[in-house]
Amino acid sequence: MSIREEQVSMPQQDPEKRVENFDEVPLGYDAEAAIAEAERCLQCDPAPCIEGCPVGINIPKFIDEIRNEKFQEAIDTIKESNNLPAVCGRVCPQEEQCQEVCTLGQSFEPVSIGRLERFAADWERKHGQVENSVDNEEDGRIAVVGSGPSGLTAASDLRHLGYDVTVYEQFHQAGGVLVYGIPEFRLPNEIVAREVENLRETGVDIETNKVVGRLFTVDDLLEGNRVDQFDAVFIGTGAGLPYFLNLPGENLNGIYSANEFLTRVNLMRAFKFPEYDTPVKVGDRVATIGGGNVAMDSARTALRLGAESSMIIYRRSEDEMPARDEEIQHAREEGIDFRLLRNPKRFLGDDGEVESIECVEMELGEPDESGRPRPTSVEGSEFDIPVDTVIMAIGNAPHPLVTRTTDGLETGEGGTIKTDEGGKTSRERVWAGGDIVTGAATVIRAMGAGKTAAGDIHDWLCQKDS
Amino acid sequence: MKKIIEKKKVGEGVREYKLSAPLIAEASKPGQFIVLRLHEKGERIPLTIADADKDEGTIKVVVQSAGKSTVQLNREFEAGDEINDLAGPLGNPSEIENYGNVVVIGGGVGIALIYPIAKALNEAGNQVTSIIGAQTAEKLFYQDRIGGVSDRVIVTTDDGTAGKEGFTSDAFREVLETEEVDRSWAIGPVMMMKACQEVAADYDTELVVSLNTIMVDGTGMCGGCRVEVNGEAKFACVDGPEFRASDVDFEVLAQRTRTYEEEEECALSQYLEGDEE
């Protein structure tokens, strides 16, 4: 039997319809499609895809299980390494990880590992047996600060090792960037809520509305000062402090950070205002500054909120865009207008409201320290783009509250926390992982860091007691 | 869920709530705020902590009916009811030390917010003059409470129905005219704080203002609260809420506060209409 050269396509919502709603865009494989895609896997041994996965999922094994219609076994295999498969199957950049090194991909399209992972996770949500009981209690209490991807992963792994785990989340809802940042049409909050609920059922205590760094400090957690005492603390507070360009006029009304814009819509449900109390303002002409996934999310969200035109302004060309190809493609299908090699110089307004962006044309030069061609402005090429709303999606700095309030915690450039390979910080009994250590990166990298730190904490606790 | 222990009318459209929040009460310092969310569909609203009782495990907030959420809270929520979410304490505390002779100015609902600062300054050994002002006598409150932690209280009303006729900034000028002041605080409407800064500048004295801006998270994540301080964008939630008044661009502050005027009106009128049916 010859191997199918192309991936089995996944049905998705029609672009014209989906810009009017917040429902998921890709609809997922059905069993038949999943089995057909699983049949494409060459079952390599050793398998490069496992190496390509930041959490080391046994990919050939779960794919083979799907091929044999053993869906429960498939999800169990994934969950040995990944506690959030429904999330990762949707938002992981598989094309740069497992799928990039897929042997089949050298000749044809690689196996769509991400879609298969999502299929297995969705199958479990509909039909599966979620096994949430955890026994073999170990002696040890761990506090996890932040309930984003790294925190949830660390919490889950430590709990499954048998420890007593408490997660502190500052928002009223757990999930971190998965619920405040990533839009419904890419990752429904309900899916994250379900994963969080599963974690709760395993016995992890998730405490929302607890702002570590203000309500109590990491030292309070270590010493049991006003709160329960913990043997170790894992800090996974993420990259939550939005950057601005510090350009003239940036504080005009109508200019949002992507964080604010997306939080209002995703976490606070402003797309249902006034049924929900939180408003968001979207004018007819919306410009998003930046070229990452967050920029795509913002521009596409603006369209769904009724913008007549939604554009991306990015200073390099499409080749350098950090966004996933799939996200760029989805944005294009929906009619997002890409204004590439353009950079804002200042924001102009009237009566406090933004009215236009003065931009300059850019050209690409020699590679800079990021390895991408350095953009330089073309002299005298200034021009105005009329806008009603601007969204700044140029990245986020590490969240400052915990680092500022924890003495002796060594930090690196831009306020990231320094750790060793196991995630251990300069402070005794304190680990960290995710965007707070690396600066803004991906969900799966953060999960990988949570996993590594959980293992390291476990090793340390075992040694301590022996 | 956080329980309302007590609700009191303190002025026209102004209610004081005592909330059960033992951890926040223990951690909170003067000048800090909380964010609360009334119900599952509610917005996150920042409110300055007006008092904290560590022994009792309670905090107080004072709420003036303005937009939908504050109107709903003041109308529908009574003692015994529960508020969905409460997070805090947030923001940097006031810098309290013995400066010598200090003036603390509160306008409108800001009167409630100067109480913990006046109290802490008083305990630190300062000579405290409190100036409190409202549009009219009916809207004044906390006179005795603030009197209890101040060496002197000066009351002003715009219409002269209580205390001196005029603005708090006028009373501030009179004080500065007659004595040396080491440091002052002003909390209230943007225009009042701006007027106070104009007076402070005339006498070359340092004034601190506490900025109540638009916020979502209150922990540095949204940037909705950004203000121009010394020509730089600062986040009121993590860099403030207190700033030196001479550094604050009050025009930008006033303009950004107006961002959601239309939406606020829409939400409030829908809410009030729903109430009539």
Short mmCIF file of N, CA and C in Angstrom, two decimals, chain A residues 26-120:
data_model
loop_
_atom_site.label_atom_id
_atom_site.label_comp_id
_atom_site.label_asym_id
_atom_site.label_seq_id
_atom_site.Cartn_x
_atom_site.Cartn_y
_atom_site.Cartn_z
N PRO A 26 -10.72 25.60 13.43
CA PRO A 26 -10.56 24.22 12.95
C PRO A 26 -11.50 23.30 13.73
N LEU A 27 -12.15 22.40 13.05
CA LEU A 27 -13.20 21.63 13.72
C LEU A 27 -12.74 20.27 14.22
N GLY A 28 -11.54 19.87 13.87
CA GLY A 28 -11.03 18.59 14.38
C GLY A 28 -11.33 17.42 13.46
N TYR A 29 -10.53 16.38 13.57
CA TYR A 29 -10.75 15.16 12.79
C TYR A 29 -11.90 14.35 13.40
N ASP A 30 -12.61 13.60 12.55
CA ASP A 30 -13.46 12.55 13.09
C ASP A 30 -12.61 11.27 13.12
N ALA A 31 -13.18 10.18 13.65
CA ALA A 31 -12.38 8.96 13.84
C ALA A 31 -11.81 8.46 12.51
N GLU A 32 -12.61 8.51 11.47
CA GLU A 32 -12.18 8.01 10.17
C GLU A 32 -10.97 8.79 9.65
N ALA A 33 -11.05 10.12 9.75
CA ALA A 33 -9.95 10.96 9.29
C ALA A 33 -8.71 10.73 10.14
N ALA A 34 -8.92 10.58 11.45
CA ALA A 34 -7.78 10.37 12.35
C ALA A 34 -7.07 9.07 12.01
N ILE A 35 -7.83 8.02 11.77
CA ILE A 35 -7.22 6.72 11.45
C ILE A 35 -6.46 6.82 10.12
N ALA A 36 -7.07 7.50 9.14
CA ALA A 36 -6.41 7.66 7.84
C ALA A 36 -5.09 8.41 8.00
N GLU A 37 -5.08 9.45 8.84
CA GLU A 37 -3.85 10.21 9.05
C GLU A 37 -2.84 9.36 9.82
N ALA A 38 -3.32 8.59 10.80
CA ALA A 38 -2.42 7.76 11.62
C ALA A 38 -1.74 6.71 10.75
N GLU A 39 -2.42 6.28 9.70
CA GLU A 39 -1.84 5.27 8.80
C GLU A 39 -0.63 5.80 8.04
N ARG A 40 -0.47 7.10 7.99
CA ARG A 40 0.66 7.67 7.27
C ARG A 40 1.96 7.55 8.07
N CYS A 41 1.85 7.31 9.38
CA CYS A 41 3.03 7.30 10.24
C CYS A 41 3.93 6.10 9.92
N LEU A 42 5.24 6.34 9.79
CA LEU A 42 6.19 5.28 9.43
C LEU A 42 6.63 4.46 10.63
N GLN A 43 6.23 4.88 11.83
CA GLN A 43 6.62 4.16 13.06
C GLN A 43 8.15 4.01 13.16
N CYS A 44 8.85 5.10 13.00
CA CYS A 44 10.32 5.09 13.06
C CYS A 44 10.81 4.64 14.44
N ASP A 45 11.95 3.98 14.43
CA ASP A 45 12.59 3.61 15.69
C ASP A 45 14.10 3.70 15.51
N PRO A 46 14.81 4.62 16.14
CA PRO A 46 14.30 5.63 17.06
C PRO A 46 13.47 6.70 16.32
N ALA A 47 12.56 7.34 17.07
CA ALA A 47 11.64 8.28 16.45
C ALA A 47 12.10 9.72 16.65
N PRO A 48 12.43 10.41 15.55
CA PRO A 48 12.89 11.80 15.71
C PRO A 48 11.82 12.72 16.31
N CYS A 49 10.53 12.38 16.07
CA CYS A 49 9.47 13.25 16.57
C CYS A 49 9.48 13.34 18.10
N ILE A 50 9.84 12.23 18.76
CA ILE A 50 9.86 12.25 20.23
C ILE A 50 10.92 13.25 20.69
N GLU A 51 12.06 13.22 19.98
CA GLU A 51 13.13 14.19 20.27
C GLU A 51 12.66 15.62 20.05
N GLY A 52 11.81 15.78 19.04
CA GLY A 52 11.35 17.13 18.69
C GLY A 52 10.30 17.68 19.62
N CYS A 53 9.77 16.84 20.49
CA CYS A 53 8.69 17.27 21.40
C CYS A 53 9.29 17.75 22.72
N PRO A 54 9.00 18.99 23.11
CA PRO A 54 9.59 19.52 24.35
C PRO A 54 9.21 18.72 25.60
N VAL A 55 8.13 17.95 25.55
CA VAL A 55 7.80 17.13 26.72
C VAL A 55 7.98 15.64 26.43
N GLY A 56 8.50 15.29 25.25
CA GLY A 56 8.87 13.91 24.94
C GLY A 56 7.73 12.91 24.89
N ILE A 57 6.60 13.29 24.29
CA ILE A 57 5.48 12.36 24.14
C ILE A 57 5.91 11.18 23.27
N ASN A 58 5.49 9.97 23.61
CA ASN A 58 5.76 8.80 22.76
C ASN A 58 4.79 8.85 21.57
N ILE A 59 5.20 9.62 20.59
CA ILE A 59 4.30 9.93 19.47
C ILE A 59 3.98 8.71 18.61
N PRO A 60 4.99 7.92 18.18
CA PRO A 60 4.64 6.76 17.34
C PRO A 60 3.67 5.82 18.05
N LYS A 61 3.83 5.68 19.36
CA LYS A 61 2.97 4.76 20.10
C LYS A 61 1.52 5.24 20.08
N PHE A 62 1.30 6.53 20.38
CA PHE A 62 -0.10 6.97 20.43
C PHE A 62 -0.72 6.98 19.04
N ILE A 63 0.11 7.25 18.03
CA ILE A 63 -0.43 7.26 16.66
C ILE A 63 -0.82 5.83 16.25
N ASP A 64 0.00 4.88 16.64
CA ASP A 64 -0.31 3.49 16.33
C ASP A 64 -1.60 3.06 17.04
N GLU A 65 -1.78 3.55 18.24
CA GLU A 65 -3.01 3.22 18.97
C GLU A 65 -4.24 3.82 18.29
N ILE A 66 -4.08 5.04 17.76
CA ILE A 66 -5.20 5.63 17.02
C ILE A 66 -5.49 4.78 15.78
N ARG A 67 -4.42 4.37 15.10
CA ARG A 67 -4.57 3.57 13.88
C ARG A 67 -5.35 2.29 14.18
N ASN A 68 -5.12 1.74 15.37
CA ASN A 68 -5.81 0.51 15.77
C ASN A 68 -7.13 0.78 16.51
N GLU A 69 -7.58 2.03 16.40
CA GLU A 69 -8.84 2.43 17.03
C GLU A 69 -8.84 2.27 18.55
N LYS A 70 -7.64 2.24 19.13
CA LYS A 70 -7.58 2.17 20.59
C LYS A 70 -7.41 3.59 21.13
N PHE A 71 -8.53 4.32 21.09
CA PHE A 71 -8.44 5.75 21.38
C PHE A 71 -8.13 6.03 22.86
N GLN A 72 -8.71 5.24 23.74
CA GLN A 72 -8.43 5.42 25.17
C GLN A 72 -6.94 5.21 25.45
N GLU A 73 -6.38 4.15 24.85
CA GLU A 73 -4.96 3.89 25.04
C GLU A 73 -4.12 5.04 24.49
N ALA A 74 -4.57 5.59 23.36
CA ALA A 74 -3.82 6.69 22.74
C ALA A 74 -3.74 7.88 23.68
N ILE A 75 -4.87 8.24 24.26
CA ILE A 75 -4.86 9.41 25.15
C ILE A 75 -4.07 9.11 26.42
N ASP A 76 -4.14 7.88 26.88
CA ASP A 76 -3.36 7.51 28.06
C ASP A 76 -1.86 7.65 27.78
N THR A 77 -1.44 7.23 26.59
CA THR A 77 -0.03 7.37 26.20
C THR A 77 0.39 8.83 26.20
N ILE A 78 -0.44 9.67 25.59
CA ILE A 78 -0.10 11.11 25.54
C ILE A 78 0.02 11.66 26.96
N LYS A 79 -0.93 11.26 27.80
CA LYS A 79 -0.98 11.84 29.15
C LYS A 79 0.17 11.39 30.05
N GLU A 80 0.87 10.34 29.62
CA GLU A 80 2.06 9.99 30.39
C GLU A 80 3.07 11.13 30.37
N SER A 81 3.05 11.93 29.30
CA SER A 81 4.04 13.01 29.17
C SER A 81 3.43 14.40 29.13
N ASN A 82 2.15 14.49 28.84
CA ASN A 82 1.55 15.80 28.61
C ASN A 82 0.18 15.85 29.28
N ASN A 83 0.04 16.77 30.24
CA ASN A 83 -1.22 16.84 30.98
C ASN A 83 -2.26 17.72 30.30
N LEU A 84 -1.88 18.43 29.25
CA LEU A 84 -2.84 19.33 28.63
C LEU A 84 -2.94 19.06 27.12
N PRO A 85 -3.27 17.83 26.74
CA PRO A 85 -3.26 17.52 25.30
C PRO A 85 -4.29 18.29 24.50
N ALA A 86 -5.45 18.58 25.07
CA ALA A 86 -6.47 19.32 24.32
C ALA A 86 -5.98 20.73 24.01
N VAL A 87 -5.15 21.25 24.91
CA VAL A 87 -4.57 22.58 24.70
C VAL A 87 -3.46 22.51 23.66
N CYS A 88 -2.51 21.57 23.89
CA CYS A 88 -1.35 21.49 22.99
C CYS A 88 -1.75 21.11 21.57
N GLY A 89 -2.73 20.23 21.44
CA GLY A 89 -3.18 19.83 20.10
C GLY A 89 -3.69 21.02 19.32
N ARG A 90 -4.05 22.09 20.03
CA ARG A 90 -4.57 23.27 19.36
C ARG A 90 -3.54 24.38 19.18
N VAL A 91 -2.68 24.57 20.15
CA VAL A 91 -1.83 25.77 20.07
C VAL A 91 -0.33 25.50 19.95
N CYS A 92 0.10 24.26 20.00
CA CYS A 92 1.53 23.96 19.86
C CYS A 92 2.01 24.26 18.44
N PRO A 93 3.20 24.82 18.30
CA PRO A 93 3.74 24.99 16.94
C PRO A 93 4.39 23.69 16.47
N GLN A 94 3.57 22.68 16.19
CA GLN A 94 4.11 21.35 15.82
C GLN A 94 5.03 21.42 14.61
N GLU A 95 4.71 22.37 13.71
CA GLU A 95 5.51 22.45 12.48
C GLU A 95 6.97 22.80 12.76
N GLU A 96 7.24 23.35 13.95
CA GLU A 96 8.64 23.67 14.29
C GLU A 96 9.21 22.65 15.25
N GLN A 97 8.40 21.70 15.69
CA GLN A 97 8.86 20.74 16.69
C GLN A 97 8.77 19.33 16.13
N CYS A 98 7.82 18.54 16.65
CA CYS A 98 7.73 17.14 16.25
C CYS A 98 7.58 16.97 14.74
N GLN A 99 6.75 17.80 14.11
CA GLN A 99 6.48 17.61 12.69
C GLN A 99 7.63 18.05 11.80
N GLU A 100 8.45 18.96 12.34
CA GLU A 100 9.57 19.44 11.54
C GLU A 100 10.58 18.32 11.29
N VAL A 101 10.71 17.42 12.26
CA VAL A 101 11.71 16.35 12.14
C VAL A 101 11.10 15.02 11.70
N CYS A 102 9.81 15.04 11.36
CA CYS A 102 9.12 13.82 10.95
C CYS A 102 9.79 13.25 9.68
N THR A 103 10.11 11.97 9.72
CA THR A 103 10.82 11.34 8.59
C THR A 103 10.00 11.45 7.30
N LEU A 104 8.71 11.24 7.42
CA LEU A 104 7.85 11.32 6.25
C LEU A 104 7.93 12.70 5.61
N GLY A 105 8.12 13.70 6.48
CA GLY A 105 8.18 15.08 6.02
C GLY A 105 9.35 15.37 5.09
N GLN A 106 10.34 14.49 5.05
CA GLN A 106 11.47 14.71 4.15
C GLN A 106 11.05 14.52 2.69
N SER A 107 10.06 13.65 2.47
CA SER A 107 9.60 13.42 1.10
C SER A 107 8.22 14.03 0.83
N PHE A 108 7.36 13.89 1.81
CA PHE A 108 5.98 14.36 1.63
C PHE A 108 5.62 15.33 2.75
N GLU A 109 4.32 15.53 2.95
CA GLU A 109 3.92 16.33 4.11
C GLU A 109 4.13 15.49 5.37
N PRO A 110 4.60 16.09 6.45
CA PRO A 110 4.79 15.31 7.68
C PRO A 110 3.45 14.83 8.22
N VAL A 111 3.49 13.84 9.08
CA VAL A 111 2.26 13.39 9.75
C VAL A 111 1.73 14.55 10.58
N SER A 112 0.43 14.77 10.56
CA SER A 112 -0.14 15.86 11.34
C SER A 112 -0.32 15.42 12.79
N ILE A 113 0.78 15.43 13.50
CA ILE A 113 0.79 14.94 14.88
C ILE A 113 -0.13 15.78 15.76
N GLY A 114 -0.12 17.10 15.52
CA GLY A 114 -0.94 18.00 16.32
C GLY A 114 -2.42 17.68 16.21
N ARG A 115 -2.87 17.45 14.97
CA ARG A 115 -4.29 17.15 14.78
C ARG A 115 -4.67 15.82 15.43
N LEU A 116 -3.73 14.89 15.38
CA LEU A 116 -4.00 13.58 16.00
C LEU A 116 -4.05 13.70 17.52
N GLU A 117 -3.16 14.53 18.05
CA GLU A 117 -3.17 14.75 19.50
C GLU A 117 -4.50 15.38 19.92
N ARG A 118 -4.92 16.38 19.16
CA ARG A 118 -6.18 17.02 19.45
C ARG A 118 -7.34 16.02 19.36
N PHE A 119 -7.28 15.18 18.34
CA PHE A 119 -8.34 14.20 18.18
C PHE A 119 -8.45 13.31 19.42
N ALA A 120 -7.30 12.82 19.88
CA ALA A 120 -7.31 11.92 21.04
C ALA A 120 -7.85 12.63 22.28
#
